[in-house]
Coordinates of N, CA and C in Angstrom, one line a residue:
X1 N 63.1 37.4 51.1 CA 61.7 37.7 50.7 C 61.5 37.5 49.2
X2 N 62.4 38.0 48.4 CA 62.3 37.8 46.9 C 62.4 36.4 46.5
X3 N 63.2 35.6 47.2 CA 63.3 34.2 46.9 C 62.0 33.5 47.1
X4 N 61.3 33.8 48.3 CA 60.0 33.3 48.6 C 59.0 33.6 47.5
X5 N 59.0 34.9 47.1 CA 58.1 35.4 46.0 C 58.3 34.6 44.7
X6 N 59.6 34.5 44.3 CA 59.9 33.8 43.1 C 59.5 32.3 43.2
X7 N 59.8 31.7 44.3 CA 59.4 30.3 44.6 C 57.9 30.1 44.4
X8 N 57.1 31.0 45.1 CA 55.7 30.9 45.0 C 55.1 31.1 43.6
X9 N 55.8 32.0 42.9 CA 55.4 32.3 41.5 C 55.6 31.1 40.6
X10 N 56.7 30.4 40.8 CA 57.0 29.3 40.0 C 56.1 28.1 40.4
X11 N 55.9 27.9 41.7 CA 55.2 26.8 42.2 C 53.7 26.9 42.0
X12 N 53.1 28.1 42.1 CA 51.7 28.3 42.0 C 51.0 27.7 40.8
X13 N 51.5 27.9 39.6 CA 50.8 27.3 38.5 C 50.8 25.8 38.5
X14 N 51.8 25.2 39.1 CA 51.9 23.7 39.1 C 50.9 23.2 40.2
X15 N 50.8 23.9 41.3 CA 49.9 23.4 42.3 C 48.4 23.8 42.1
X16 N 48.2 24.9 41.4 CA 46.8 25.3 41.1 C 46.1 24.2 40.4
X17 N 46.7 23.6 39.4 CA 46.1 22.5 38.6 C 46.9 21.3 38.7
X18 N 47.4 21.0 39.9 CA 48.3 19.9 40.1 C 47.7 18.6 39.7
X19 N 46.4 18.4 40.0 CA 45.8 17.2 39.6 C 44.3 17.5 39.5
X20 N 43.8 17.4 38.3 CA 42.3 17.6 38.0 C 41.8 16.5 37.1
X21 N 40.5 16.3 37.2 CA 39.9 15.2 36.3 C 38.6 15.8 35.8
X22 N 38.4 15.5 34.5 CA 37.2 15.9 33.8 C 36.4 14.5 33.6
X23 N 35.3 14.4 34.2 CA 34.5 13.1 34.1 C 33.3 13.4 33.2
X24 N 33.1 12.5 32.3 CA 32.0 12.5 31.3 C 31.3 11.2 31.3
X25 N 30.0 11.1 31.2 CA 29.3 9.9 31.1 C 28.3 9.8 30.0
X26 N 28.0 8.6 29.5 CA 26.9 8.3 28.6 C 25.8 7.7 29.4
X27 N 24.7 8.4 29.6 CA 23.6 8.0 30.4 C 23.9 8.1 31.9
X28 N 22.9 7.8 32.7 CA 23.1 7.9 34.1 C 23.7 6.5 34.6
X29 N 24.2 6.6 35.9 CA 24.8 5.4 36.4 C 23.9 4.2 36.5
X30 N 22.6 4.5 36.7 CA 21.6 3.4 36.8 C 21.3 2.7 35.5
X31 N 21.6 3.4 34.4 CA 21.3 2.8 33.0 C 22.1 1.6 32.7
X32 N 21.5 0.6 32.0 CA 22.2 -0.6 31.8 C 23.4 -0.5 30.8
X33 N 23.4 0.6 30.0 CA 24.5 0.9 29.1 C 25.3 2.1 29.5
X34 N 25.5 2.3 30.8 CA 26.3 3.4 31.3 C 27.7 3.2 30.9
X35 N 28.3 4.4 30.5 CA 29.8 4.4 30.2 C 30.3 5.7 30.7
X36 N 31.6 5.7 31.1 CA 32.2 7.0 31.6 C 33.6 7.0 31.3
X37 N 34.1 8.3 31.1 CA 35.5 8.5 30.8 C 36.0 9.5 31.9
X38 N 37.2 9.3 32.4 CA 37.8 10.2 33.3 C 39.1 10.7 32.7
X39 N 39.2 12.0 32.3 CA 40.4 12.5 31.7 C 41.2 13.3 32.7
X40 N 42.4 12.8 33.1 CA 43.2 13.4 34.2 C 44.2 14.4 33.6
X41 N 44.4 15.5 34.3 CA 45.5 16.4 34.1 C 46.4 16.5 35.3
X42 N 47.7 16.2 35.2 CA 48.6 16.2 36.3 C 49.7 17.1 36.0
X43 N 49.9 18.1 36.9 CA 51.0 19.1 36.7 C 50.9 19.7 35.3
X44 N 49.7 20.1 34.9 CA 49.5 20.8 33.6 C 49.9 20.0 32.4
X45 N 49.8 18.6 32.6 CA 50.1 17.7 31.5 C 49.0 16.7 31.4
X46 N 48.8 16.1 30.2 CA 47.9 15.0 30.0 C 48.2 13.9 31.0
X47 N 47.3 13.4 31.7 CA 47.5 12.3 32.7 C 46.8 11.0 32.2
X48 N 46.4 10.3 33.2 CA 45.7 9.0 32.9 C 44.3 9.3 32.2
X49 N 43.9 8.3 31.4 CA 42.5 8.3 30.9 C 41.9 7.0 31.3
X50 N 40.8 7.1 32.0 CA 40.1 5.9 32.5 C 38.8 5.8 31.8
X51 N 38.5 4.6 31.5 CA 37.2 4.3 30.8 C 36.5 3.2 31.7
X52 N 35.2 3.4 32.0 CA 34.4 2.5 32.8 C 33.1 2.2 32.0
X53 N 32.6 1.0 32.2 CA 31.3 0.7 31.6 C 30.6 -0.4 32.4
X54 N 29.3 -0.5 32.2 CA 28.5 -1.4 32.9 C 28.3 -2.7 32.1
X55 N 28.6 -3.8 32.7 CA 28.4 -5.1 32.0 C 27.0 -5.5 32.0
X56 N 26.6 -6.5 31.2 CA 25.2 -6.9 31.2 C 24.7 -7.4 32.6
X57 N 25.7 -7.9 33.4 CA 25.4 -8.4 34.7 C 25.2 -7.2 35.7
X58 N 25.5 -6.0 35.3 CA 25.4 -4.8 36.2 C 26.7 -4.5 36.9
X59 N 27.8 -5.2 36.6 CA 29.1 -4.9 37.3 C 29.7 -3.7 36.5
X60 N 30.6 -3.0 37.2 CA 31.3 -1.9 36.5 C 32.7 -2.4 36.3
X61 N 33.2 -2.3 35.0 CA 34.5 -2.7 34.6 C 35.3 -1.4 34.2
X62 N 36.5 -1.3 34.5 CA 37.3 -0.1 34.2 C 38.6 -0.5 33.5
X63 N 39.2 0.4 32.7 CA 40.5 0.2 32.1 C 41.1 1.5 31.8
X64 N 42.4 1.5 31.7 CA 43.2 2.7 31.3 C 43.3 2.7 29.8
X65 N 43.2 3.9 29.2 CA 43.4 4.1 27.8 C 44.6 4.9 27.6
X66 N 45.1 4.9 26.3 CA 46.3 5.6 26.0 C 46.0 6.8 25.2
X67 N 46.6 8.0 25.5 CA 46.4 9.2 24.8 C 47.3 9.1 23.5
X68 N 46.7 9.4 22.3 CA 47.4 9.3 21.1 C 47.6 10.6 20.3
X69 N 47.3 11.8 21.0 CA 47.6 13.0 20.4 C 46.4 13.6 19.7
X70 N 46.6 14.8 19.0 CA 45.6 15.6 18.4 C 45.4 15.2 16.9
X71 N 44.2 15.2 16.4 CA 43.9 14.9 15.0 C 42.6 15.7 14.6
X72 N 42.2 15.4 13.4 CA 40.9 16.0 12.9 C 40.0 14.8 12.6
X73 N 38.7 15.1 12.9 CA 37.7 14.1 12.4 C 36.5 14.9 11.9
X74 N 36.2 14.7 10.6 CA 35.1 15.4 9.9 C 35.2 16.9 10.1
X75 N 36.4 17.4 10.0 CA 36.7 18.8 10.0 C 36.7 19.4 11.4
X76 N 36.6 18.6 12.5 CA 36.6 19.1 13.8 C 37.9 18.6 14.5
X77 N 38.5 19.5 15.4 CA 39.7 19.1 16.1 C 39.3 18.1 17.2
X78 N 40.1 17.1 17.3 CA 39.8 16.0 18.2 C 41.1 15.5 18.8
X79 N 41.0 14.6 19.8 CA 42.2 13.9 20.3 C 41.8 12.4 20.3
X80 N 42.8 11.6 20.1 CA 42.6 10.2 20.0 C 42.9 9.4 21.3
X81 N 42.1 8.4 21.5 CA 42.4 7.5 22.7 C 42.5 6.1 22.1
X82 N 43.3 5.3 22.7 CA 43.5 3.9 22.2 C 43.2 2.9 23.4
X83 N 42.3 2.0 23.1 CA 41.9 1.0 24.0 C 42.9 -0.2 24.0
X84 N 43.0 -1.0 25.1 CA 43.9 -2.1 25.1 C 43.7 -3.1 23.9
X85 N 42.5 -3.2 23.4 CA 42.2 -4.1 22.2 C 42.5 -3.4 20.9
X86 N 43.2 -2.2 20.9 CA 43.6 -1.4 19.7 C 42.4 -0.7 19.1
X87 N 41.3 -0.6 19.7 CA 40.2 0.3 19.2 C 40.6 1.7 19.5
X88 N 40.6 2.5 18.4 CA 40.9 3.9 18.5 C 39.7 4.8 18.3
X89 N 39.4 5.6 19.3 CA 38.3 6.5 19.2 C 38.8 8.0 19.2
X90 N 37.9 8.8 18.7 CA 38.2 10.3 18.6 C 37.3 11.0 19.5
X91 N 37.9 11.9 20.3 CA 37.1 12.6 21.3 C 37.1 14.1 20.9
X92 N 35.9 14.6 20.7 CA 35.7 16.0 20.2 C 34.9 16.8 21.3
X93 N 35.6 17.7 22.0 CA 34.9 18.6 22.9 C 34.0 19.6 22.1
X94 N 32.8 19.7 22.5 CA 31.8 20.5 21.8 C 31.6 21.8 22.5
X95 N 31.1 22.8 21.8 CA 30.9 24.1 22.4 C 29.8 24.1 23.5
X96 N 28.9 23.1 23.5 CA 27.9 23.0 24.5 C 28.3 22.2 25.7
X97 N 29.6 22.0 25.8 CA 30.2 21.3 27.0 C 29.9 19.8 27.0
X98 N 29.6 19.2 25.9 CA 29.5 17.8 25.8 C 30.7 17.3 25.0
X99 N 30.8 16.0 24.9 CA 31.9 15.3 24.1 C 31.2 14.4 23.1
X100 N 31.7 14.5 21.9 CA 31.3 13.5 20.9 C 32.5 12.5 20.9
X101 N 32.2 11.2 21.1 CA 33.3 10.2 21.1 C 32.9 9.2 20.0
X102 N 33.7 9.1 19.0 CA 33.3 8.3 17.8 C 34.5 7.5 17.2
X103 N 34.2 6.5 16.5 CA 35.2 5.8 15.7 C 35.2 6.3 14.3
X104 N 36.3 6.1 13.5 CA 36.3 6.6 12.1 C 35.3 5.9 11.3
X105 N 35.0 4.6 11.6 CA 34.1 3.8 10.7 C 32.6 4.1 11.1
X106 N 32.4 4.9 12.1 CA 31.0 5.2 12.5 C 30.3 4.2 13.3
X107 N 30.9 3.0 13.6 CA 30.3 2.0 14.4 C 30.1 2.4 15.9
X108 N 30.9 3.3 16.4 CA 30.7 3.8 17.7 C 30.6 5.4 17.6
X109 N 29.5 5.9 18.1 CA 29.3 7.4 18.1 C 28.3 7.7 19.2
X110 N 28.8 8.4 20.2 CA 28.0 8.7 21.4 C 28.3 10.1 21.9
X111 N 27.3 10.7 22.5 CA 27.5 12.0 23.1 C 27.6 11.8 24.6
X112 N 28.6 12.4 25.2 CA 28.8 12.2 26.7 C 28.6 13.6 27.3
X113 N 28.1 13.6 28.5 CA 27.8 14.8 29.3 C 28.7 14.8 30.5
X114 N 29.0 16.0 31.0 CA 29.8 16.1 32.3 C 29.1 15.2 33.4
X115 N 30.0 14.6 34.1 CA 29.5 13.7 35.2 C 29.9 14.3 36.5
X116 N 28.9 14.7 37.3 CA 29.1 15.2 38.7 C 29.5 14.1 39.6
X117 N 30.6 14.4 40.3 CA 31.1 13.4 41.3 C 31.2 14.1 42.6
X118 N 30.3 13.9 43.5 CA 30.3 14.5 44.8 C 29.0 14.2 45.6
X119 N 28.9 14.9 46.7 CA 27.7 14.6 47.5 C 26.4 14.9 46.8
X120 N 25.4 14.1 47.1 CA 24.0 14.4 46.7 C 23.1 14.4 47.9
X121 N 22.4 15.4 48.1 CA 21.5 15.6 49.2 C 22.3 15.3 50.5
X122 N 23.5 15.8 50.6 CA 24.3 15.7 51.8 C 25.0 14.4 52.0
X123 N 24.8 13.5 51.1 CA 25.4 12.1 51.2 C 26.6 12.0 50.1
X124 N 27.6 11.4 50.6 CA 28.8 11.1 49.7 C 29.9 12.1 50.1
X125 N 31.0 11.9 49.3 CA 32.2 12.7 49.6 C 32.5 13.6 48.5
X126 N 33.1 14.7 48.8 CA 33.5 15.7 47.8 C 34.7 15.3 47.0
X127 N 34.7 15.4 45.7 CA 35.8 15.1 44.9 C 36.6 16.3 44.6
X128 N 37.8 16.4 45.3 CA 38.6 17.6 45.2 C 39.2 17.8 43.9
X129 N 39.6 16.7 43.2 CA 40.3 16.8 41.9 C 39.3 17.0 40.8
X130 N 38.0 16.8 41.0 CA 37.0 16.8 39.9 C 36.7 18.2 39.4
X131 N 36.6 18.4 38.1 CA 36.1 19.6 37.6 C 34.8 20.0 38.2
X132 N 34.5 21.2 38.6 CA 33.4 21.6 39.3 C 32.1 21.7 38.5
X133 N 32.3 21.9 37.2 CA 31.1 22.0 36.3 C 31.5 21.6 34.9
X134 N 30.5 21.6 34.0 CA 30.7 21.1 32.6 C 31.7 22.0 31.9
X135 N 31.6 23.3 32.1 CA 32.5 24.3 31.4 C 33.9 24.1 31.8
X136 N 34.2 23.9 33.1 CA 35.6 23.6 33.6 C 36.1 22.3 33.0
X137 N 35.2 21.3 33.0 CA 35.7 20.0 32.5 C 36.1 20.1 31.0
X138 N 35.2 20.8 30.2 CA 35.5 20.9 28.8 C 36.8 21.8 28.6
X139 N 37.0 22.8 29.4 CA 38.2 23.6 29.3 C 39.4 22.8 29.6
X140 N 39.4 21.9 30.6 CA 40.5 21.1 30.8 C 40.9 20.3 29.6
X141 N 39.9 19.8 28.9 CA 40.2 19.0 27.7 C 40.8 19.9 26.6
X142 N 40.1 21.0 26.3 CA 40.6 21.9 25.2 C 42.0 22.5 25.5
X143 N 42.3 22.7 26.8 CA 43.5 23.3 27.2 C 44.7 22.3 27.1
X144 N 44.5 21.1 27.6 CA 45.6 20.2 27.8 C 45.6 19.0 26.7
X145 N 44.4 18.5 26.4 CA 44.3 17.4 25.5 C 44.4 17.8 24.0
X146 N 43.9 19.0 23.7 CA 43.9 19.5 22.3 C 45.1 20.4 22.0
X147 N 46.2 20.4 22.7 CA 47.3 21.2 22.4 C 48.1 20.7 21.2

């Protein structure tokens, strides 16, 4: 009995947040300049970071980004992401549950809001791994990406 209790105690934290994703977008999916980031947490560790954007033709392109650790930008705690073309951006989770994502040179600076992934008016599928609201999504980032 005690072995089972110890096993469950050790396993529960890993399975509770075994795989979660915090999705944030710039504008709505229908907008011509739609962008989205998906920040994954796997087994309580930083996971994949996915970036998607809409092309001028209306297609969605996606790529994986590299997590580069914690830093400061303009006095605010941030974490860095690196694109395949070596563009480095700083991600700053804000108290209002948005993200400021910016480059050091200021050429890229946008505010992203939590992106709901799930059924709308009874249509679509439920995203089990997705953060359920903006507060949970922001907490995933501050807990795991800003350590």
